[in-house]
Amino acid sequence: MINLNRARSARRLALLATGASFAAAALLFGPGVSGQSMLPTVPTANAKETASQASRGWIGVQIQPVTGNIAEGLGMKDEKGALVAEPLKDSPAAKAGILAGDVITALNGEAVKDARDLAKQVGEMAPGGTVKLTIWRKGEEKSFSLTLGEMPKQNEARAEAPKADAAKADANKAAADKDADKAETPKLGLMLAAAEHVAGGGSEGVIVVDLDQGGPAFEHGFKVGDIILDVGGKKVATPVDVRDAVRNAHKDGKRVVLMRLKSDETTKFVAIPIARA
């Protein structure tokens, strides 16, 4: 078990409680999206382009690239398609049954090369049209049809950040430490607590209260305050859930495990090597 500096973690969590923002930001599609971007955004370089924004198609998902490790974690042979990190509530994609963890591999029969390609194709379509999506889900291809919505204005797509009472941070820290002491994720360098026990953490998932700066989690971009929502495709609510999911993945011979987490204003998948776990 790593050495948890409780005073440092308490200060971090107090800052988290007052400053963290888990807004569902910029869940839009539009041309000019970086292939490495977790949050496709709409370019507003000139007035003409801004004025035409309302006529662009929208399916309401947050996407990210399919890297080699992510492809392996999903059981895919190739690094292709666009990984759905989060479908926006009540969006066309959510209503059609698209889920976090789905990989969109084709649109109307045309292969989707990557996240940028999907964003470009959808952004060039008009609202109201019907499209067919080919999805990779748990080792199988599935097809979904949906009606394109109209791309919302960027400022309307942002949800309000949850308000947290800073005074509750220290009061809830004892409960967080209690959970953290019960289960440390083996050899990933993470100290965890149920998010519901940390002020501002929300009611879902497991929050990172401390991490080893020499561990795999830190190397892959984890930060104090990140919230792990699911591991290996299963929702987690306690540190024990995370530990067991990692152990099961390792026992099944997997070299990486996919974790879906909220970090700052984004929801994303991270592939963590577990060869040492």
mmCIF file of C-alpha atoms in Angstrom, residues 12-277:
data_model
loop_
_atom_site.group_PDB
_atom_site.id
_atom_site.type_symbol
_atom_site.label_atom_id
_atom_site.label_comp_id
_atom_site.label_asym_id
_atom_site.label_seq_id
_atom_site.Cartn_x
_atom_site.Cartn_y
_atom_site.Cartn_z
ATOM 1 C CA ARG A 12 -6.408 18.629 -2.401
ATOM 2 C CA LEU A 13 -9.922 17.408 -1.710
ATOM 3 C CA ALA A 14 -10.870 20.751 -0.201
ATOM 4 C CA LEU A 15 -9.733 22.398 -3.413
ATOM 5 C CA LEU A 16 -11.608 19.763 -5.367
ATOM 6 C CA ALA A 17 -14.773 20.447 -3.423
ATOM 7 C CA THR A 18 -14.662 24.144 -4.188
ATOM 8 C CA GLY A 19 -13.137 24.195 -7.649
ATOM 9 C CA ALA A 20 -13.930 20.969 -9.504
ATOM 10 C CA SER A 21 -16.158 21.221 -12.527
ATOM 11 C CA PHE A 22 -17.710 18.117 -14.003
ATOM 12 C CA ALA A 23 -19.753 19.926 -16.665
ATOM 13 C CA ALA A 24 -20.702 17.980 -19.757
ATOM 14 C CA ALA A 25 -18.929 20.451 -22.005
ATOM 15 C CA ALA A 26 -18.825 20.789 -25.767
ATOM 16 C CA LEU A 27 -20.468 17.483 -26.621
ATOM 17 C CA LEU A 28 -20.725 18.553 -30.214
ATOM 18 C CA PHE A 29 -19.508 17.611 -33.637
ATOM 19 C CA GLY A 30 -18.028 19.975 -36.142
ATOM 20 C CA PRO A 31 -15.276 20.213 -38.747
ATOM 21 C CA GLY A 32 -11.837 21.045 -37.502
ATOM 22 C CA VAL A 33 -11.921 18.626 -34.590
ATOM 23 C CA SER A 34 -8.513 17.344 -33.564
ATOM 24 C CA GLY A 35 -8.121 13.608 -33.804
ATOM 25 C CA GLN A 36 -6.593 13.676 -30.331
ATOM 26 C CA SER A 37 -9.317 15.808 -28.765
ATOM 27 C CA MET A 38 -11.714 14.325 -26.239
ATOM 28 C CA LEU A 39 -14.159 17.189 -26.768
ATOM 29 C CA PRO A 40 -15.029 17.977 -30.378
ATOM 30 C CA THR A 41 -15.633 21.710 -30.656
ATOM 31 C CA VAL A 42 -17.189 23.999 -33.207
ATOM 32 C CA PRO A 43 -14.798 26.408 -34.969
ATOM 33 C CA THR A 44 -15.939 30.030 -34.894
ATOM 34 C CA ALA A 45 -13.250 31.608 -37.044
ATOM 35 C CA ASN A 46 -15.652 33.898 -38.880
ATOM 36 C CA ALA A 47 -19.208 35.172 -38.716
ATOM 37 C CA LYS A 48 -20.373 33.175 -41.728
ATOM 38 C CA GLU A 49 -19.279 29.908 -40.210
ATOM 39 C CA THR A 50 -20.872 30.779 -36.874
ATOM 40 C CA ALA A 51 -24.146 31.675 -38.560
ATOM 41 C CA SER A 52 -24.291 28.325 -40.343
ATOM 42 C CA GLN A 53 -23.694 26.371 -37.137
ATOM 43 C CA ALA A 54 -27.412 25.733 -36.558
ATOM 44 C CA SER A 55 -27.729 23.845 -39.851
ATOM 45 C CA ARG A 56 -25.194 21.192 -38.913
ATOM 46 C CA GLY A 57 -26.114 17.679 -37.895
ATOM 47 C CA TRP A 58 -25.642 16.510 -34.324
ATOM 48 C CA ILE A 59 -25.858 13.128 -32.635
ATOM 49 C CA GLY A 60 -24.781 14.157 -29.130
ATOM 50 C CA VAL A 61 -21.814 12.031 -28.143
ATOM 51 C CA GLN A 62 -18.394 12.730 -26.724
ATOM 52 C CA ILE A 63 -15.759 10.787 -28.651
ATOM 53 C CA GLN A 64 -12.082 9.950 -28.498
ATOM 54 C CA PRO A 65 -9.553 8.128 -30.702
ATOM 55 C CA VAL A 66 -9.104 4.359 -30.561
ATOM 56 C CA THR A 67 -5.471 3.842 -29.564
ATOM 57 C CA GLY A 68 -3.608 0.547 -29.708
ATOM 58 C CA ASN A 69 -4.118 -0.165 -26.006
ATOM 59 C CA ILE A 70 -7.786 0.786 -26.168
ATOM 60 C CA ALA A 71 -8.303 -1.453 -29.205
ATOM 61 C CA GLU A 72 -6.713 -4.326 -27.302
ATOM 62 C CA GLY A 73 -8.882 -3.656 -24.275
ATOM 63 C CA LEU A 74 -11.988 -3.736 -26.475
ATOM 64 C CA GLY A 75 -10.941 -6.863 -28.346
ATOM 65 C CA MET A 76 -10.526 -5.032 -31.648
ATOM 66 C CA LYS A 77 -7.869 -5.989 -34.173
ATOM 67 C CA ASP A 78 -7.431 -2.523 -35.667
ATOM 68 C CA GLU A 79 -7.114 1.028 -34.360
ATOM 69 C CA LYS A 80 -10.141 2.400 -36.183
ATOM 70 C CA GLY A 81 -13.402 4.159 -35.516
ATOM 71 C CA ALA A 82 -14.464 6.630 -32.852
ATOM 72 C CA LEU A 83 -14.878 5.545 -29.233
ATOM 73 C CA VAL A 84 -17.962 6.900 -27.462
ATOM 74 C CA ALA A 85 -16.829 8.184 -24.085
ATOM 75 C CA GLU A 86 -20.238 9.570 -23.147
ATOM 76 C CA PRO A 87 -23.607 9.942 -24.908
ATOM 77 C CA LEU A 88 -25.350 13.187 -23.970
ATOM 78 C CA LYS A 89 -28.589 12.683 -22.062
ATOM 79 C CA ASP A 90 -31.668 12.775 -24.328
ATOM 80 C CA SER A 91 -29.478 13.201 -27.412
ATOM 81 C CA PRO A 92 -30.255 11.365 -30.678
ATOM 82 C CA ALA A 93 -27.480 8.878 -29.896
ATOM 83 C CA ALA A 94 -28.754 8.180 -26.375
ATOM 84 C CA LYS A 95 -32.330 7.727 -27.623
ATOM 85 C CA ALA A 96 -31.104 5.294 -30.272
ATOM 86 C CA GLY A 97 -29.356 3.162 -27.658
ATOM 87 C CA ILE A 98 -25.722 4.176 -28.148
ATOM 88 C CA LEU A 99 -23.709 3.503 -24.979
ATOM 89 C CA ALA A 100 -20.417 4.599 -23.482
ATOM 90 C CA GLY A 101 -17.784 2.146 -24.704
ATOM 91 C CA ASP A 102 -19.330 1.689 -28.157
ATOM 92 C CA VAL A 103 -17.020 2.258 -31.106
ATOM 93 C CA ILE A 104 -18.615 3.842 -34.174
ATOM 94 C CA THR A 105 -16.936 2.109 -37.113
ATOM 95 C CA ALA A 106 -19.157 3.176 -40.017
ATOM 96 C CA LEU A 107 -21.681 5.858 -40.938
ATOM 97 C CA ASN A 108 -24.216 4.999 -43.667
ATOM 98 C CA GLY A 109 -21.951 2.153 -44.744
ATOM 99 C CA GLU A 110 -18.855 4.346 -45.057
ATOM 100 C CA ALA A 111 -15.959 3.366 -42.812
ATOM 101 C CA VAL A 112 -15.109 5.794 -40.019
ATOM 102 C CA LYS A 113 -11.337 6.152 -39.866
ATOM 103 C CA ASP A 114 -11.120 7.965 -36.538
ATOM 104 C CA ALA A 115 -12.811 10.520 -34.286
ATOM 105 C CA ARG A 116 -11.943 13.412 -36.604
ATOM 106 C CA ASP A 117 -13.444 11.614 -39.596
ATOM 107 C CA LEU A 118 -16.726 10.930 -37.784
ATOM 108 C CA ALA A 119 -16.985 14.521 -36.575
ATOM 109 C CA LYS A 120 -16.429 15.804 -40.108
ATOM 110 C CA GLN A 121 -19.019 13.467 -41.663
ATOM 111 C CA VAL A 122 -21.729 14.251 -39.109
ATOM 112 C CA GLY A 123 -21.005 17.977 -39.175
ATOM 113 C CA GLU A 124 -21.545 18.086 -42.936
ATOM 114 C CA MET A 125 -25.045 16.598 -42.672
ATOM 115 C CA ALA A 126 -28.285 18.480 -42.125
ATOM 116 C CA PRO A 127 -30.531 18.020 -39.082
ATOM 117 C CA GLY A 128 -33.591 15.837 -39.548
ATOM 118 C CA GLY A 129 -31.947 13.229 -41.744
ATOM 119 C CA THR A 130 -31.751 9.566 -40.789
ATOM 120 C CA VAL A 131 -28.355 7.918 -40.533
ATOM 121 C CA LYS A 132 -27.216 4.361 -39.929
ATOM 122 C CA LEU A 133 -24.379 3.757 -37.488
ATOM 123 C CA THR A 134 -22.328 0.584 -37.348
ATOM 124 C CA ILE A 135 -21.160 -0.055 -33.797
ATOM 125 C CA TRP A 136 -18.564 -2.357 -32.272
ATOM 126 C CA ARG A 137 -19.881 -3.484 -28.878
ATOM 127 C CA LYS A 138 -18.427 -6.269 -26.743
ATOM 128 C CA GLY A 139 -16.925 -8.164 -29.648
ATOM 129 C CA GLU A 140 -19.881 -7.830 -32.000
ATOM 130 C CA GLU A 141 -21.007 -5.425 -34.710
ATOM 131 C CA LYS A 142 -24.439 -3.884 -34.310
ATOM 132 C CA SER A 143 -26.440 -1.404 -36.401
ATOM 133 C CA PHE A 144 -28.437 1.572 -35.148
ATOM 134 C CA SER A 145 -30.543 4.126 -36.983
ATOM 135 C CA LEU A 146 -31.106 7.599 -35.625
ATOM 136 C CA THR A 147 -32.407 10.981 -36.708
ATOM 137 C CA LEU A 148 -29.852 13.755 -36.646
ATOM 138 C CA GLY A 149 -30.582 16.592 -34.283
ATOM 139 C CA GLU A 150 -29.585 20.228 -34.638
ATOM 140 C CA MET A 151 -26.265 21.194 -33.165
ATOM 141 C CA PRO A 152 -26.894 23.266 -30.005
ATOM 142 C CA LYS A 153 -24.997 26.444 -29.336
ATOM 143 C CA GLN A 154 -21.816 25.680 -27.466
ATOM 144 C CA ASN A 155 -22.725 27.692 -24.404
ATOM 145 C CA GLU A 156 -26.080 25.900 -24.171
ATOM 146 C CA ALA A 157 -24.356 22.504 -24.279
ATOM 147 C CA ARG A 158 -22.552 23.152 -21.007
ATOM 148 C CA ALA A 159 -24.112 21.860 -17.828
ATOM 149 C CA GLU A 160 -23.742 23.747 -14.601
ATOM 150 C CA ALA A 161 -20.869 22.582 -12.449
ATOM 151 C CA PRO A 162 -22.019 20.968 -9.218
ATOM 152 C CA LYS A 163 -21.791 23.276 -6.235
ATOM 153 C CA ALA A 164 -19.921 21.912 -3.264
ATOM 154 C CA ASP A 165 -19.735 23.153 0.291
ATOM 155 C CA ALA A 166 -16.065 23.614 1.145
ATOM 156 C CA ALA A 167 -16.844 23.207 4.824
ATOM 157 C CA LYS A 168 -18.058 19.675 4.164
ATOM 158 C CA ALA A 169 -14.791 18.574 2.574
ATOM 159 C CA ASP A 170 -12.924 18.048 5.829
ATOM 160 C CA ALA A 171 -16.001 16.592 7.515
ATOM 161 C CA ASN A 172 -16.359 13.984 4.773
ATOM 162 C CA LYS A 173 -12.629 13.328 4.539
ATOM 163 C CA ALA A 174 -12.748 10.889 7.433
ATOM 164 C CA ALA A 175 -15.275 8.745 5.560
ATOM 165 C CA ALA A 176 -13.161 8.964 2.423
ATOM 166 C CA ASP A 177 -10.057 7.859 4.319
ATOM 167 C CA LYS A 178 -11.972 4.970 5.822
ATOM 168 C CA ASP A 179 -12.891 3.682 2.380
ATOM 169 C CA ALA A 180 -9.404 4.392 1.051
ATOM 170 C CA ASP A 181 -7.808 2.335 3.801
ATOM 171 C CA LYS A 182 -9.995 -0.645 2.966
ATOM 172 C CA ALA A 183 -8.762 -1.190 -0.579
ATOM 173 C CA GLU A 184 -5.870 0.106 -2.606
ATOM 174 C CA THR A 185 -5.927 -0.880 -6.261
ATOM 175 C CA PRO A 186 -3.048 -3.363 -6.560
ATOM 176 C CA LYS A 187 0.133 -1.893 -8.006
ATOM 177 C CA LEU A 188 -1.597 0.832 -9.988
ATOM 178 C CA GLY A 189 -0.553 3.524 -7.534
ATOM 179 C CA LEU A 190 -4.099 4.686 -6.745
ATOM 180 C CA MET A 191 -5.708 5.433 -3.408
ATOM 181 C CA LEU A 192 -9.484 5.492 -3.772
ATOM 182 C CA ALA A 193 -12.704 6.308 -1.932
ATOM 183 C CA ALA A 194 -16.370 6.123 -2.843
ATOM 184 C CA ALA A 195 -17.256 9.404 -4.579
ATOM 185 C CA GLU A 196 -20.372 9.823 -2.450
ATOM 186 C CA HIS A 197 -18.155 10.167 0.628
ATOM 187 C CA VAL A 198 -16.295 13.170 -0.765
ATOM 188 C CA ALA A 199 -17.890 16.616 -0.927
ATOM 189 C CA GLY A 200 -18.446 17.561 -4.553
ATOM 190 C CA GLY A 201 -17.702 14.044 -5.766
ATOM 191 C CA GLY A 202 -21.273 13.218 -6.759
ATOM 192 C CA SER A 203 -23.110 9.952 -6.283
ATOM 193 C CA GLU A 204 -21.430 7.783 -8.915
ATOM 194 C CA GLY A 205 -18.086 6.072 -9.111
ATOM 195 C CA VAL A 206 -14.891 6.041 -7.092
ATOM 196 C CA ILE A 207 -12.724 9.114 -6.561
ATOM 197 C CA VAL A 208 -8.928 9.271 -6.638
ATOM 198 C CA VAL A 209 -7.843 10.755 -3.292
ATOM 199 C CA ASP A 210 -4.105 10.195 -3.749
ATOM 200 C CA LEU A 211 -1.717 8.528 -6.173
ATOM 201 C CA ASP A 212 1.862 7.386 -6.417
ATOM 202 C CA GLN A 213 3.732 9.622 -8.865
ATOM 203 C CA GLY A 214 5.815 6.645 -9.920
ATOM 204 C CA GLY A 215 2.837 4.382 -10.578
ATOM 205 C CA PRO A 216 1.107 3.378 -13.830
ATOM 206 C CA ALA A 217 -1.986 5.473 -13.106
ATOM 207 C CA PHE A 218 0.030 8.683 -12.765
ATOM 208 C CA GLU A 219 1.973 7.826 -15.932
ATOM 209 C CA HIS A 220 -1.322 7.567 -17.818
ATOM 210 C CA GLY A 221 -2.622 10.941 -16.713
ATOM 211 C CA PHE A 222 -4.700 10.198 -13.613
ATOM 212 C CA LYS A 223 -5.052 13.090 -11.159
ATOM 213 C CA VAL A 224 -6.345 13.555 -7.624
ATOM 214 C CA GLY A 225 -10.059 14.287 -7.991
ATOM 215 C CA ASP A 226 -10.623 12.084 -11.053
ATOM 216 C CA ILE A 227 -13.693 9.873 -10.731
ATOM 217 C CA ILE A 228 -13.563 6.294 -12.035
ATOM 218 C CA LEU A 229 -17.015 5.368 -13.350
ATOM 219 C CA ASP A 230 -16.427 1.852 -14.631
ATOM 220 C CA VAL A 231 -13.630 -0.662 -15.044
ATOM 221 C CA GLY A 232 -13.617 -3.295 -17.752
ATOM 222 C CA GLY A 233 -17.139 -2.327 -18.771
ATOM 223 C CA LYS A 234 -18.580 -2.658 -15.257
ATOM 224 C CA LYS A 235 -19.739 0.213 -13.071
ATOM 225 C CA VAL A 236 -17.833 0.678 -9.829
ATOM 226 C CA ALA A 237 -19.055 2.218 -6.595
ATOM 227 C CA THR A 238 -16.350 1.271 -4.073
ATOM 228 C CA PRO A 239 -12.557 0.812 -4.061
ATOM 229 C CA VAL A 240 -13.148 -2.920 -3.696
ATOM 230 C CA ASP A 241 -15.093 -2.928 -6.989
ATOM 231 C CA VAL A 242 -12.085 -1.384 -8.751
ATOM 232 C CA ARG A 243 -9.632 -3.795 -7.172
ATOM 233 C CA ASP A 244 -11.739 -6.838 -8.050
ATOM 234 C CA ALA A 245 -12.269 -5.693 -11.656
ATOM 235 C CA VAL A 246 -8.518 -5.248 -12.152
ATOM 236 C CA ARG A 247 -7.778 -8.616 -10.581
ATOM 237 C CA ASN A 248 -10.380 -10.353 -12.743
ATOM 238 C CA ALA A 249 -8.998 -8.774 -15.900
ATOM 239 C CA HIS A 250 -5.500 -9.906 -14.971
ATOM 240 C CA LYS A 251 -6.760 -13.381 -14.118
ATOM 241 C CA ASP A 252 -8.418 -13.569 -17.548
ATOM 242 C CA GLY A 253 -5.063 -12.923 -19.201
ATOM 243 C CA LYS A 254 -5.698 -9.339 -20.286
ATOM 244 C CA ARG A 255 -2.690 -7.051 -20.539
ATOM 245 C CA VAL A 256 -4.677 -3.828 -20.236
ATOM 246 C CA VAL A 257 -7.883 -2.795 -18.520
ATOM 247 C CA LEU A 258 -10.123 0.026 -19.686
ATOM 248 C CA MET A 259 -11.276 2.555 -17.134
ATOM 249 C CA ARG A 260 -13.854 5.239 -17.866
ATOM 250 C CA LEU A 261 -13.388 8.337 -15.781
ATOM 251 C CA LYS A 262 -14.450 11.918 -15.336
ATOM 252 C CA SER A 263 -11.463 14.216 -15.326
ATOM 253 C CA ASP A 264 -12.057 17.954 -15.086
ATOM 254 C CA GLU A 265 -14.780 18.618 -17.682
ATOM 255 C CA THR A 266 -14.350 15.478 -19.761
ATOM 256 C CA THR A 267 -15.390 11.851 -19.670
ATOM 257 C CA LYS A 268 -12.877 9.525 -21.303
ATOM 258 C CA PHE A 269 -11.522 6.001 -21.451
ATOM 259 C CA VAL A 270 -7.994 5.247 -20.322
ATOM 260 C CA ALA A 271 -6.237 1.949 -21.013
ATOM 261 C CA ILE A 272 -4.011 0.908 -18.096
ATOM 262 C CA PRO A 273 -1.429 -1.884 -18.454
ATOM 263 C CA ILE A 274 -1.946 -4.503 -15.738
ATOM 264 C CA ALA A 275 0.947 -6.845 -16.402
ATOM 265 C CA ARG A 276 2.408 -5.861 -13.012
ATOM 266 C CA ALA A 277 -0.901 -5.954 -11.158
#
